Amino acid sequence: MKICIPTAGEGGLRDTISEHFGRASTFTIVNLDSGEVKIIKNQGVHAGSSLRPPELIAREGVNTIICRGIGVKAIEILRKKGIDILTVDGNRTVEEAIEMFKKGKLSEVRTGCKGL
């Protein structure tokens, strides 16, 4: 299972979660099965590319996204691609969000939401 978390930089598991999915500098992808951590730069529309961030994430085979804030359009695209979207509150690290996920402490995103 692969989890993607929009992040502020290239700090891996210790990086902080970006306030908004589409405007994140990077996406940190954690493979829960292998333990591999991959960081990709956001080359999405907000960064001047023709690809949208959900399309970038789908290419990586991500199953779930954990974010603080995300727009309605991104939610629609991700759901069509079969990617689950969960929200985490506060200023947390990737590592903290993964632990919360494992413990079942995250909520499913139903509509667009601002960073919490």
mmCIF file of N, CA, C and O in Angstrom, residues 2-104:
data_model
loop_
_atom_site.group_PDB
_atom_site.id
_atom_site.type_symbol
_atom_site.label_atom_id
_atom_site.label_comp_id
_atom_site.label_asym_id
_atom_site.label_seq_id
_atom_site.Cartn_x
_atom_site.Cartn_y
_atom_site.Cartn_z
ATOM 1 N N LYS A 2 0.561 2.183 -0.882
ATOM 2 C CA LYS A 2 1.308 3.441 -0.964
ATOM 3 C C LYS A 2 0.449 4.601 -0.478
ATOM 4 O O LYS A 2 -0.695 4.752 -0.904
ATOM 5 N N ILE A 3 1.039 5.405 0.401
ATOM 6 C CA ILE A 3 0.378 6.593 0.928
ATOM 7 C C ILE A 3 1.153 7.815 0.470
ATOM 8 O O ILE A 3 2.384 7.853 0.570
ATOM 9 N N CYS A 4 0.439 8.814 -0.003
ATOM 10 C CA CYS A 4 1.058 10.066 -0.428
ATOM 11 C C CYS A 4 0.652 11.183 0.529
ATOM 12 O O CYS A 4 -0.525 11.307 0.882
ATOM 13 N N ILE A 5 1.655 11.977 0.911
ATOM 14 C CA ILE A 5 1.396 13.114 1.785
ATOM 15 C C ILE A 5 2.029 14.348 1.156
ATOM 16 O O ILE A 5 3.226 14.346 0.861
ATOM 17 N N PRO A 6 1.238 15.407 0.893
ATOM 18 C CA PRO A 6 1.811 16.642 0.361
ATOM 19 C C PRO A 6 2.691 17.285 1.425
ATOM 20 O O PRO A 6 2.262 17.452 2.568
ATOM 21 N N THR A 7 3.917 17.621 1.050
ATOM 22 C CA THR A 7 4.877 18.091 2.039
ATOM 23 C C THR A 7 5.519 19.421 1.665
ATOM 24 O O THR A 7 5.480 19.849 0.520
ATOM 25 N N ALA A 8 6.141 20.030 2.677
ATOM 26 C CA ALA A 8 6.731 21.363 2.520
ATOM 27 C C ALA A 8 8.111 21.339 1.872
ATOM 28 O O ALA A 8 8.551 22.337 1.323
ATOM 29 N N GLY A 9 8.801 20.218 1.942
ATOM 30 C CA GLY A 9 10.161 20.162 1.399
ATOM 31 C C GLY A 9 10.574 18.750 1.092
ATOM 32 O O GLY A 9 9.762 17.940 0.675
ATOM 33 N N GLU A 10 11.851 18.460 1.339
ATOM 34 C CA GLU A 10 12.390 17.148 1.010
ATOM 35 C C GLU A 10 12.896 16.417 2.255
ATOM 36 O O GLU A 10 13.887 15.697 2.205
ATOM 37 N N GLY A 11 12.197 16.584 3.359
ATOM 38 C CA GLY A 11 12.625 16.013 4.628
ATOM 39 C C GLY A 11 12.174 14.598 4.903
ATOM 40 O O GLY A 11 12.393 14.079 5.985
ATOM 41 N N GLY A 12 11.500 13.960 3.946
ATOM 42 C CA GLY A 12 11.066 12.581 4.147
ATOM 43 C C GLY A 12 10.088 12.436 5.287
ATOM 44 O O GLY A 12 9.157 13.221 5.435
ATOM 45 N N LEU A 13 10.318 11.441 6.142
ATOM 46 C CA LEU A 13 9.392 11.153 7.238
ATOM 47 C C LEU A 13 9.311 12.277 8.260
ATOM 48 O O LEU A 13 8.314 12.419 8.953
ATOM 49 N N ARG A 14 10.352 13.099 8.335
ATOM 50 C CA ARG A 14 10.363 14.200 9.315
ATOM 51 C C ARG A 14 9.834 15.515 8.745
ATOM 52 O O ARG A 14 9.761 16.510 9.457
ATOM 53 N N ASP A 15 9.478 15.507 7.486
ATOM 54 C CA ASP A 15 8.973 16.721 6.839
ATOM 55 C C ASP A 15 7.586 17.061 7.375
ATOM 56 O O ASP A 15 6.841 16.186 7.822
ATOM 57 N N THR A 16 7.229 18.341 7.311
ATOM 58 C CA THR A 16 5.896 18.769 7.739
ATOM 59 C C THR A 16 4.920 18.674 6.571
ATOM 60 O O THR A 16 5.299 18.823 5.406
ATOM 61 N N ILE A 17 3.674 18.450 6.911
ATOM 62 C CA ILE A 17 2.627 18.326 5.906
ATOM 63 C C ILE A 17 2.241 19.715 5.418
ATOM 64 O O ILE A 17 2.007 20.623 6.205
ATOM 65 N N SER A 18 2.159 19.864 4.110
ATOM 66 C CA SER A 18 1.765 21.127 3.488
ATOM 67 C C SER A 18 0.314 21.451 3.845
ATOM 68 O O SER A 18 -0.504 20.554 4.037
ATOM 69 N N GLU A 19 0.006 22.733 3.897
ATOM 70 C CA GLU A 19 -1.365 23.149 4.228
ATOM 71 C C GLU A 19 -2.367 22.800 3.140
ATOM 72 O O GLU A 19 -3.548 22.627 3.409
ATOM 73 N N HIS A 20 -1.913 22.717 1.882
ATOM 74 C CA HIS A 20 -2.841 22.450 0.789
ATOM 75 C C HIS A 20 -2.218 21.481 -0.203
ATOM 76 O O HIS A 20 -1.078 21.671 -0.632
ATOM 77 N N PHE A 21 -2.959 20.469 -0.566
ATOM 78 C CA PHE A 21 -2.496 19.416 -1.470
ATOM 79 C C PHE A 21 -1.870 19.949 -2.756
ATOM 80 O O PHE A 21 -0.723 19.660 -3.071
ATOM 81 N N GLY A 22 -2.604 20.731 -3.517
ATOM 82 C CA GLY A 22 -2.156 21.180 -4.830
ATOM 83 C C GLY A 22 -1.010 22.169 -4.815
ATOM 84 O O GLY A 22 -0.301 22.318 -5.800
ATOM 85 N N ARG A 23 -0.803 22.840 -3.703
ATOM 86 C CA ARG A 23 0.249 23.843 -3.613
ATOM 87 C C ARG A 23 1.493 23.355 -2.862
ATOM 88 O O ARG A 23 2.402 24.119 -2.590
ATOM 89 N N ALA A 24 1.523 22.083 -2.540
ATOM 90 C CA ALA A 24 2.676 21.512 -1.837
ATOM 91 C C ALA A 24 3.930 21.601 -2.706
ATOM 92 O O ALA A 24 3.858 21.483 -3.927
ATOM 93 N N SER A 25 5.074 21.785 -2.080
ATOM 94 C CA SER A 25 6.353 21.801 -2.817
ATOM 95 C C SER A 25 6.709 20.410 -3.313
ATOM 96 O O SER A 25 7.234 20.244 -4.410
ATOM 97 N N THR A 26 6.421 19.412 -2.462
ATOM 98 C CA THR A 26 6.749 18.026 -2.786
ATOM 99 C C THR A 26 5.634 17.105 -2.327
ATOM 100 O O THR A 26 4.748 17.510 -1.579
ATOM 101 N N PHE A 27 5.721 15.871 -2.783
ATOM 102 C CA PHE A 27 4.834 14.816 -2.315
ATOM 103 C C PHE A 27 5.721 13.702 -1.789
ATOM 104 O O PHE A 27 6.610 13.225 -2.490
ATOM 105 N N THR A 28 5.493 13.313 -0.547
ATOM 106 C CA THR A 28 6.247 12.218 0.045
ATOM 107 C C THR A 28 5.370 10.974 -0.023
ATOM 108 O O THR A 28 4.244 10.962 0.469
ATOM 109 N N ILE A 29 5.899 9.943 -0.681
ATOM 110 C CA ILE A 29 5.160 8.704 -0.874
ATOM 111 C C ILE A 29 5.814 7.623 -0.027
ATOM 112 O O ILE A 29 7.016 7.366 -0.140
ATOM 113 N N VAL A 30 5.005 7.016 0.827
ATOM 114 C CA VAL A 30 5.497 5.978 1.734
ATOM 115 C C VAL A 30 4.851 4.654 1.339
ATOM 116 O O VAL A 30 3.624 4.541 1.298
ATOM 117 N N ASN A 31 5.684 3.666 1.045
ATOM 118 C CA ASN A 31 5.205 2.327 0.747
ATOM 119 C C ASN A 31 5.182 1.553 2.061
ATOM 120 O O ASN A 31 6.234 1.239 2.616
ATOM 121 N N LEU A 32 3.996 1.294 2.585
ATOM 122 C CA LEU A 32 3.875 0.623 3.877
ATOM 123 C C LEU A 32 4.359 -0.823 3.831
ATOM 124 O O LEU A 32 4.771 -1.370 4.861
ATOM 125 N N ASP A 33 4.331 -1.445 2.663
ATOM 126 C CA ASP A 33 4.763 -2.836 2.546
ATOM 127 C C ASP A 33 6.284 -2.969 2.563
ATOM 128 O O ASP A 33 6.828 -3.827 3.243
ATOM 129 N N SER A 34 6.976 -2.087 1.826
ATOM 130 C CA SER A 34 8.434 -2.201 1.711
ATOM 131 C C SER A 34 9.188 -1.240 2.635
ATOM 132 O O SER A 34 10.380 -1.407 2.849
ATOM 133 N N GLY A 35 8.490 -0.199 3.115
ATOM 134 C CA GLY A 35 9.150 0.816 3.933
ATOM 135 C C GLY A 35 9.846 1.888 3.116
ATOM 136 O O GLY A 35 10.408 2.836 3.660
ATOM 137 N N GLU A 36 9.793 1.778 1.793
ATOM 138 C CA GLU A 36 10.436 2.761 0.908
ATOM 139 C C GLU A 36 9.749 4.127 1.037
ATOM 140 O O GLU A 36 8.527 4.214 1.136
ATOM 141 N N VAL A 37 10.572 5.175 1.039
ATOM 142 C CA VAL A 37 10.075 6.548 1.061
ATOM 143 C C VAL A 37 10.593 7.236 -0.192
ATOM 144 O O VAL A 37 11.793 7.241 -0.455
ATOM 145 N N LYS A 38 9.687 7.799 -0.967
ATOM 146 C CA LYS A 38 10.047 8.473 -2.217
ATOM 147 C C LYS A 38 9.524 9.897 -2.160
ATOM 148 O O LYS A 38 8.378 10.131 -1.746
ATOM 149 N N ILE A 39 10.335 10.849 -2.584
ATOM 150 C CA ILE A 39 9.927 12.252 -2.611
ATOM 151 C C ILE A 39 9.919 12.710 -4.058
ATOM 152 O O ILE A 39 10.919 12.560 -4.773
ATOM 153 N N ILE A 40 8.780 13.258 -4.495
ATOM 154 C CA ILE A 40 8.705 13.803 -5.848
ATOM 155 C C ILE A 40 8.318 15.274 -5.764
ATOM 156 O O ILE A 40 7.533 15.675 -4.906
ATOM 157 N N LYS A 41 8.884 16.061 -6.644
ATOM 158 C CA LYS A 41 8.556 17.486 -6.693
ATOM 159 C C LYS A 41 7.184 17.672 -7.325
ATOM 160 O O LYS A 41 6.816 16.948 -8.233
ATOM 161 N N ASN A 42 6.466 18.656 -6.826
ATOM 162 C CA ASN A 42 5.166 18.984 -7.393
ATOM 163 C C ASN A 42 5.397 19.716 -8.703
ATOM 164 O O ASN A 42 5.829 20.854 -8.719
ATOM 165 N N GLN A 43 5.143 19.039 -9.781
ATOM 166 C CA GLN A 43 5.273 19.617 -11.110
ATOM 167 C C GLN A 43 3.893 19.929 -11.675
ATOM 168 O O GLN A 43 3.719 20.045 -12.873
ATOM 169 N N GLY A 44 2.912 20.036 -10.796
ATOM 170 C CA GLY A 44 1.523 20.210 -11.187
ATOM 171 C C GLY A 44 1.199 21.592 -11.708
ATOM 172 O O GLY A 44 2.054 22.469 -11.820
ATOM 173 N N VAL A 45 -0.054 21.787 -12.016
ATOM 174 C CA VAL A 45 -0.558 23.031 -12.601
ATOM 175 C C VAL A 45 -0.142 24.250 -11.787
ATOM 176 O O VAL A 45 0.289 25.254 -12.336
ATOM 177 N N HIS A 46 -0.253 24.173 -10.460
ATOM 178 C CA HIS A 46 0.114 25.306 -9.615
ATOM 179 C C HIS A 46 1.595 25.648 -9.766
ATOM 180 O O HIS A 46 2.001 26.762 -9.512
ATOM 181 N N ALA A 47 2.400 24.673 -10.176
ATOM 182 C CA ALA A 47 3.837 24.891 -10.344
ATOM 183 C C ALA A 47 4.192 25.186 -11.804
ATOM 184 O O ALA A 47 5.358 25.235 -12.165
ATOM 185 N N GLY A 48 3.199 25.347 -12.667
ATOM 186 C CA GLY A 48 3.437 25.743 -14.050
ATOM 187 C C GLY A 48 3.435 24.613 -15.073
ATOM 188 O O GLY A 48 3.720 24.821 -16.233
ATOM 189 N N SER A 49 3.104 23.409 -14.687
ATOM 190 C CA SER A 49 3.063 22.273 -15.601
ATOM 191 C C SER A 49 1.631 22.083 -16.109
ATOM 192 O O SER A 49 0.701 22.660 -15.585
ATOM 193 N N SER A 50 1.484 21.241 -17.118
ATOM 194 C CA SER A 50 0.142 20.959 -17.631
ATOM 195 C C SER A 50 -0.526 19.817 -16.870
ATOM 196 O O SER A 50 -1.715 19.589 -17.014
ATOM 197 N N LEU A 51 0.235 19.082 -16.073
ATOM 198 C CA LEU A 51 -0.334 17.998 -15.279
ATOM 199 C C LEU A 51 -0.901 18.531 -13.971
ATOM 200 O O LEU A 51 -0.334 19.434 -13.370
ATOM 201 N N ARG A 52 -1.969 17.920 -13.525
ATOM 202 C CA ARG A 52 -2.535 18.263 -12.228
ATOM 203 C C ARG A 52 -1.901 17.360 -11.182
ATOM 204 O O ARG A 52 -1.568 16.207 -11.463
ATOM 205 N N PRO A 53 -1.769 17.864 -9.945
ATOM 206 C CA PRO A 53 -1.184 17.025 -8.890
ATOM 207 C C PRO A 53 -1.852 15.647 -8.739
ATOM 208 O O PRO A 53 -1.136 14.659 -8.563
ATOM 209 N N PRO A 54 -3.186 15.524 -8.851
ATOM 210 C CA PRO A 54 -3.771 14.180 -8.739
ATOM 211 C C PRO A 54 -3.257 13.218 -9.817
ATOM 212 O O PRO A 54 -3.097 12.031 -9.565
ATOM 213 N N GLU A 55 -2.988 13.745 -11.011
ATOM 214 C CA GLU A 55 -2.472 12.906 -12.088
ATOM 215 C C GLU A 55 -1.043 12.454 -11.792
ATOM 216 O O GLU A 55 -0.661 11.325 -12.082
ATOM 217 N N LEU A 56 -0.249 13.354 -11.204
ATOM 218 C CA LEU A 56 1.118 12.998 -10.814
ATOM 219 C C LEU A 56 1.100 11.869 -9.788
ATOM 220 O O LEU A 56 1.885 10.919 -9.873
ATOM 221 N N ILE A 57 0.209 11.975 -8.826
ATOM 222 C CA ILE A 57 0.110 10.995 -7.748
ATOM 223 C C ILE A 57 -0.378 9.649 -8.281
ATOM 224 O O ILE A 57 0.142 8.598 -7.912
ATOM 225 N N ALA A 58 -1.372 9.676 -9.146
ATOM 226 C CA ALA A 58 -1.915 8.437 -9.706
ATOM 227 C C ALA A 58 -0.836 7.662 -10.457
ATOM 228 O O ALA A 58 -0.798 6.429 -10.400
ATOM 229 N N ARG A 59 0.059 8.353 -11.128
ATOM 230 C CA ARG A 59 1.163 7.704 -11.855
ATOM 231 C C ARG A 59 2.066 6.893 -10.931
ATOM 232 O O ARG A 59 2.724 5.964 -11.364
ATOM 233 N N GLU A 60 2.107 7.275 -9.670
ATOM 234 C CA GLU A 60 2.975 6.611 -8.689
ATOM 235 C C GLU A 60 2.320 5.392 -8.050
ATOM 236 O O GLU A 60 2.928 4.722 -7.220
ATOM 237 N N GLY A 61 1.076 5.094 -8.408
ATOM 238 C CA GLY A 61 0.386 3.932 -7.865
ATOM 239 C C GLY A 61 -0.068 4.104 -6.425
ATOM 240 O O GLY A 61 -0.182 3.132 -5.677
ATOM 241 N N VAL A 62 -0.359 5.341 -6.054
ATOM 242 C CA VAL A 62 -0.781 5.657 -4.688
ATOM 243 C C VAL A 62 -2.199 5.146 -4.432
ATOM 244 O O VAL A 62 -3.067 5.251 -5.293
ATOM 245 N N ASN A 63 -2.421 4.603 -3.231
ATOM 246 C CA ASN A 63 -3.742 4.126 -2.828
ATOM 247 C C ASN A 63 -4.498 5.138 -1.994
ATOM 248 O O ASN A 63 -5.724 5.217 -2.041
ATOM 249 N N THR A 64 -3.748 5.913 -1.166
ATOM 250 C CA THR A 64 -4.363 6.830 -0.205
ATOM 251 C C THR A 64 -3.555 8.117 -0.117
ATOM 252 O O THR A 64 -2.325 8.083 -0.184
ATOM 253 N N ILE A 65 -4.264 9.220 0.054
ATOM 254 C CA ILE A 65 -3.627 10.508 0.301
ATOM 255 C C ILE A 65 -4.033 10.963 1.691
ATOM 256 O O ILE A 65 -5.198 10.836 2.080
ATOM 257 N N ILE A 66 -3.055 11.500 2.422
ATOM 258 C CA ILE A 66 -3.322 12.111 3.725
ATOM 259 C C ILE A 66 -2.941 13.578 3.588
ATOM 260 O O ILE A 66 -1.811 13.890 3.231
ATOM 261 N N CYS A 67 -3.890 14.479 3.830
ATOM 262 C CA CYS A 67 -3.618 15.900 3.633
ATOM 263 C C CYS A 67 -4.293 16.754 4.700
ATOM 264 O O CYS A 67 -5.137 16.277 5.444
ATOM 265 N N ARG A 68 -3.912 18.026 4.724
ATOM 266 C CA ARG A 68 -4.551 18.988 5.629
ATOM 267 C C ARG A 68 -5.670 19.723 4.914
ATOM 268 O O ARG A 68 -6.704 20.014 5.486
ATOM 269 N N GLY A 69 -5.452 20.073 3.658
ATOM 270 C CA GLY A 69 -6.433 20.804 2.872
ATOM 271 C C GLY A 69 -6.374 20.355 1.426
ATOM 272 O O GLY A 69 -5.304 20.006 0.920
ATOM 273 N N ILE A 70 -7.528 20.359 0.758
ATOM 274 C CA ILE A 70 -7.600 19.907 -0.632
ATOM 275 C C ILE A 70 -8.852 20.494 -1.271
ATOM 276 O O ILE A 70 -9.882 20.644 -0.615
ATOM 277 N N GLY A 71 -8.770 20.825 -2.536
ATOM 278 C CA GLY A 71 -9.896 21.411 -3.250
ATOM 279 C C GLY A 71 -10.839 20.376 -3.836
ATOM 280 O O GLY A 71 -10.504 19.196 -3.986
ATOM 281 N N VAL A 72 -12.024 20.837 -4.182
ATOM 282 C CA VAL A 72 -13.083 19.971 -4.705
ATOM 283 C C VAL A 72 -12.664 19.288 -6.004
ATOM 284 O O VAL A 72 -12.908 18.097 -6.198
ATOM 285 N N LYS A 73 -12.023 20.005 -6.917
ATOM 286 C CA LYS A 73 -11.604 19.419 -8.201
ATOM 287 C C LYS A 73 -10.623 18.274 -7.987
ATOM 288 O O LYS A 73 -10.722 17.230 -8.613
ATOM 289 N N ALA A 74 -9.650 18.490 -7.093
ATOM 290 C CA ALA A 74 -8.674 17.437 -6.799
ATOM 291 C C ALA A 74 -9.367 16.217 -6.214
ATOM 292 O O ALA A 74 -9.043 15.074 -6.577
ATOM 293 N N ILE A 75 -10.328 16.451 -5.334
ATOM 294 C CA ILE A 75 -11.076 15.338 -4.743
ATOM 295 C C ILE A 75 -11.777 14.530 -5.831
ATOM 296 O O ILE A 75 -11.710 13.304 -5.852
ATOM 297 N N GLU A 76 -12.426 15.215 -6.753
ATOM 298 C CA GLU A 76 -13.141 14.536 -7.835
ATOM 299 C C GLU A 76 -12.202 13.679 -8.672
ATOM 300 O O GLU A 76 -12.506 12.522 -8.975
ATOM 301 N N ILE A 77 -11.065 14.237 -9.053
ATOM 302 C CA ILE A 77 -10.105 13.503 -9.888
ATOM 303 C C ILE A 77 -9.554 12.298 -9.139
ATOM 304 O O ILE A 77 -9.469 11.195 -9.683
ATOM 305 N N LEU A 78 -9.175 12.493 -7.882
ATOM 306 C CA LEU A 78 -8.610 11.399 -7.094
ATOM 307 C C LEU A 78 -9.614 10.274 -6.891
ATOM 308 O O LEU A 78 -9.276 9.096 -7.000
ATOM 309 N N ARG A 79 -10.846 10.620 -6.614
ATOM 310 C CA ARG A 79 -11.877 9.592 -6.416
ATOM 311 C C ARG A 79 -12.105 8.795 -7.698
ATOM 312 O O ARG A 79 -12.282 7.579 -7.653
ATOM 313 N N LYS A 80 -12.105 9.484 -8.840
ATOM 314 C CA LYS A 80 -12.273 8.785 -10.122
ATOM 315 C C LYS A 80 -11.135 7.810 -10.367
ATOM 316 O O LYS A 80 -11.305 6.807 -11.049
ATOM 317 N N LYS A 81 -9.977 8.097 -9.815
ATOM 318 C CA LYS A 81 -8.817 7.230 -9.971
ATOM 319 C C LYS A 81 -8.745 6.173 -8.866
ATOM 320 O O LYS A 81 -7.789 5.410 -8.797
ATOM 321 N N GLY A 82 -9.747 6.159 -7.980
ATOM 322 C CA GLY A 82 -9.813 5.146 -6.936
ATOM 323 C C GLY A 82 -8.883 5.379 -5.758
ATOM 324 O O GLY A 82 -8.536 4.449 -5.029
ATOM 325 N N ILE A 83 -8.478 6.628 -5.555
ATOM 326 C CA ILE A 83 -7.559 6.970 -4.468
ATOM 327 C C ILE A 83 -8.363 7.517 -3.286
ATOM 328 O O ILE A 83 -9.147 8.451 -3.440
ATOM 329 N N ASP A 84 -8.161 6.936 -2.114
ATOM 330 C CA ASP A 84 -8.828 7.400 -0.894
ATOM 331 C C ASP A 84 -8.158 8.681 -0.400
ATOM 332 O O ASP A 84 -6.942 8.853 -0.544
ATOM 333 N N ILE A 85 -8.943 9.553 0.227
ATOM 334 C CA ILE A 85 -8.427 10.830 0.730
ATOM 335 C C ILE A 85 -8.792 10.958 2.202
ATOM 336 O O ILE A 85 -9.965 10.926 2.572
ATOM 337 N N LEU A 86 -7.762 11.110 3.018
ATOM 338 C CA LEU A 86 -7.952 11.260 4.462
ATOM 339 C C LEU A 86 -7.381 12.600 4.904
ATOM 340 O O LEU A 86 -6.474 13.141 4.262
ATOM 341 N N THR A 87 -7.897 13.122 5.996
ATOM 342 C CA THR A 87 -7.421 14.411 6.492
ATOM 343 C C THR A 87 -6.792 14.258 7.873
ATOM 344 O O THR A 87 -7.225 13.430 8.677
ATOM 345 N N VAL A 88 -5.775 15.065 8.094
ATOM 346 C CA VAL A 88 -5.088 15.109 9.369
ATOM 347 C C VAL A 88 -5.145 16.554 9.862
ATOM 348 O O VAL A 88 -5.069 17.489 9.071
ATOM 349 N N ASP A 89 -5.316 16.725 11.164
ATOM 350 C CA ASP A 89 -5.402 18.080 11.702
ATOM 351 C C ASP A 89 -4.038 18.565 12.194
ATOM 352 O O ASP A 89 -3.155 17.771 12.503
ATOM 353 N N GLY A 90 -3.898 19.850 12.238
ATOM 354 C CA GLY A 90 -2.705 20.464 12.824
ATOM 355 C C GLY A 90 -1.434 20.333 12.006
ATOM 356 O O GLY A 90 -1.416 19.775 10.922
ATOM 357 N N ASN A 91 -0.393 20.883 12.562
ATOM 358 C CA ASN A 91 0.918 20.907 11.917
ATOM 359 C C ASN A 91 1.675 19.643 12.316
ATOM 360 O O ASN A 91 2.310 19.594 13.353
ATOM 361 N N ARG A 92 1.595 18.616 11.506
ATOM 362 C CA ARG A 92 2.178 17.311 11.826
ATOM 363 C C ARG A 92 3.249 16.929 10.811
ATOM 364 O O ARG A 92 3.312 17.472 9.727
ATOM 365 N N THR A 93 4.043 15.938 11.190
ATOM 366 C CA THR A 93 5.050 15.403 10.279
ATOM 367 C C THR A 93 4.453 14.216 9.517
ATOM 368 O O THR A 93 3.408 13.674 9.902
ATOM 369 N N VAL A 94 5.147 13.817 8.473
ATOM 370 C CA VAL A 94 4.741 12.638 7.707
ATOM 371 C C VAL A 94 4.683 11.425 8.634
ATOM 372 O O VAL A 94 3.718 10.662 8.617
ATOM 373 N N GLU A 95 5.705 11.262 9.431
ATOM 374 C CA GLU A 95 5.782 10.127 10.351
ATOM 375 C C GLU A 95 4.576 10.083 11.304
ATOM 376 O O GLU A 95 3.980 9.025 11.522
ATOM 377 N N GLU A 96 4.197 11.232 11.848
ATOM 378 C CA GLU A 96 3.038 11.292 12.746
ATOM 379 C C GLU A 96 1.755 10.909 12.006
ATOM 380 O O GLU A 96 0.913 10.180 12.540
ATOM 381 N N ALA A 97 1.606 11.400 10.780
ATOM 382 C CA ALA A 97 0.409 11.094 9.992
ATOM 383 C C ALA A 97 0.327 9.610 9.667
ATOM 384 O O ALA A 97 -0.761 9.014 9.739
ATOM 385 N N ILE A 98 1.448 8.994 9.352
ATOM 386 C CA ILE A 98 1.467 7.563 9.056
ATOM 387 C C ILE A 98 1.057 6.769 10.298
ATOM 388 O O ILE A 98 0.268 5.820 10.215
ATOM 389 N N GLU A 99 1.566 7.148 11.446
ATOM 390 C CA GLU A 99 1.200 6.460 12.690
ATOM 391 C C GLU A 99 -0.289 6.619 12.987
ATOM 392 O O GLU A 99 -0.952 5.666 13.414
ATOM 393 N N MET A 100 -0.825 7.815 12.751
ATOM 394 C CA MET A 100 -2.259 8.038 12.950
ATOM 395 C C MET A 100 -3.073 7.173 11.994
ATOM 396 O O MET A 100 -4.114 6.630 12.359
ATOM 397 N N PHE A 101 -2.600 7.048 10.755
ATOM 398 C CA PHE A 101 -3.265 6.202 9.761
ATOM 399 C C PHE A 101 -3.312 4.755 10.243
ATOM 400 O O PHE A 101 -4.352 4.107 10.204
ATOM 401 N N LYS A 102 -2.170 4.255 10.704
ATOM 402 C CA LYS A 102 -2.083 2.870 11.168
ATOM 403 C C LYS A 102 -3.018 2.598 12.342
ATOM 404 O O LYS A 102 -3.522 1.489 12.496
ATOM 405 N N LYS A 103 -3.255 3.620 13.162
ATOM 406 C CA LYS A 103 -4.128 3.478 14.328
ATOM 407 C C LYS A 103 -5.594 3.786 14.007
ATOM 408 O O LYS A 103 -6.448 3.757 14.892
ATOM 409 N N GLY A 104 -5.896 4.130 12.741
ATOM 410 C CA GLY A 104 -7.269 4.419 12.337
ATOM 411 C C GLY A 104 -7.809 5.730 12.878
ATOM 412 O O GLY A 104 -9.014 5.873 13.081
#
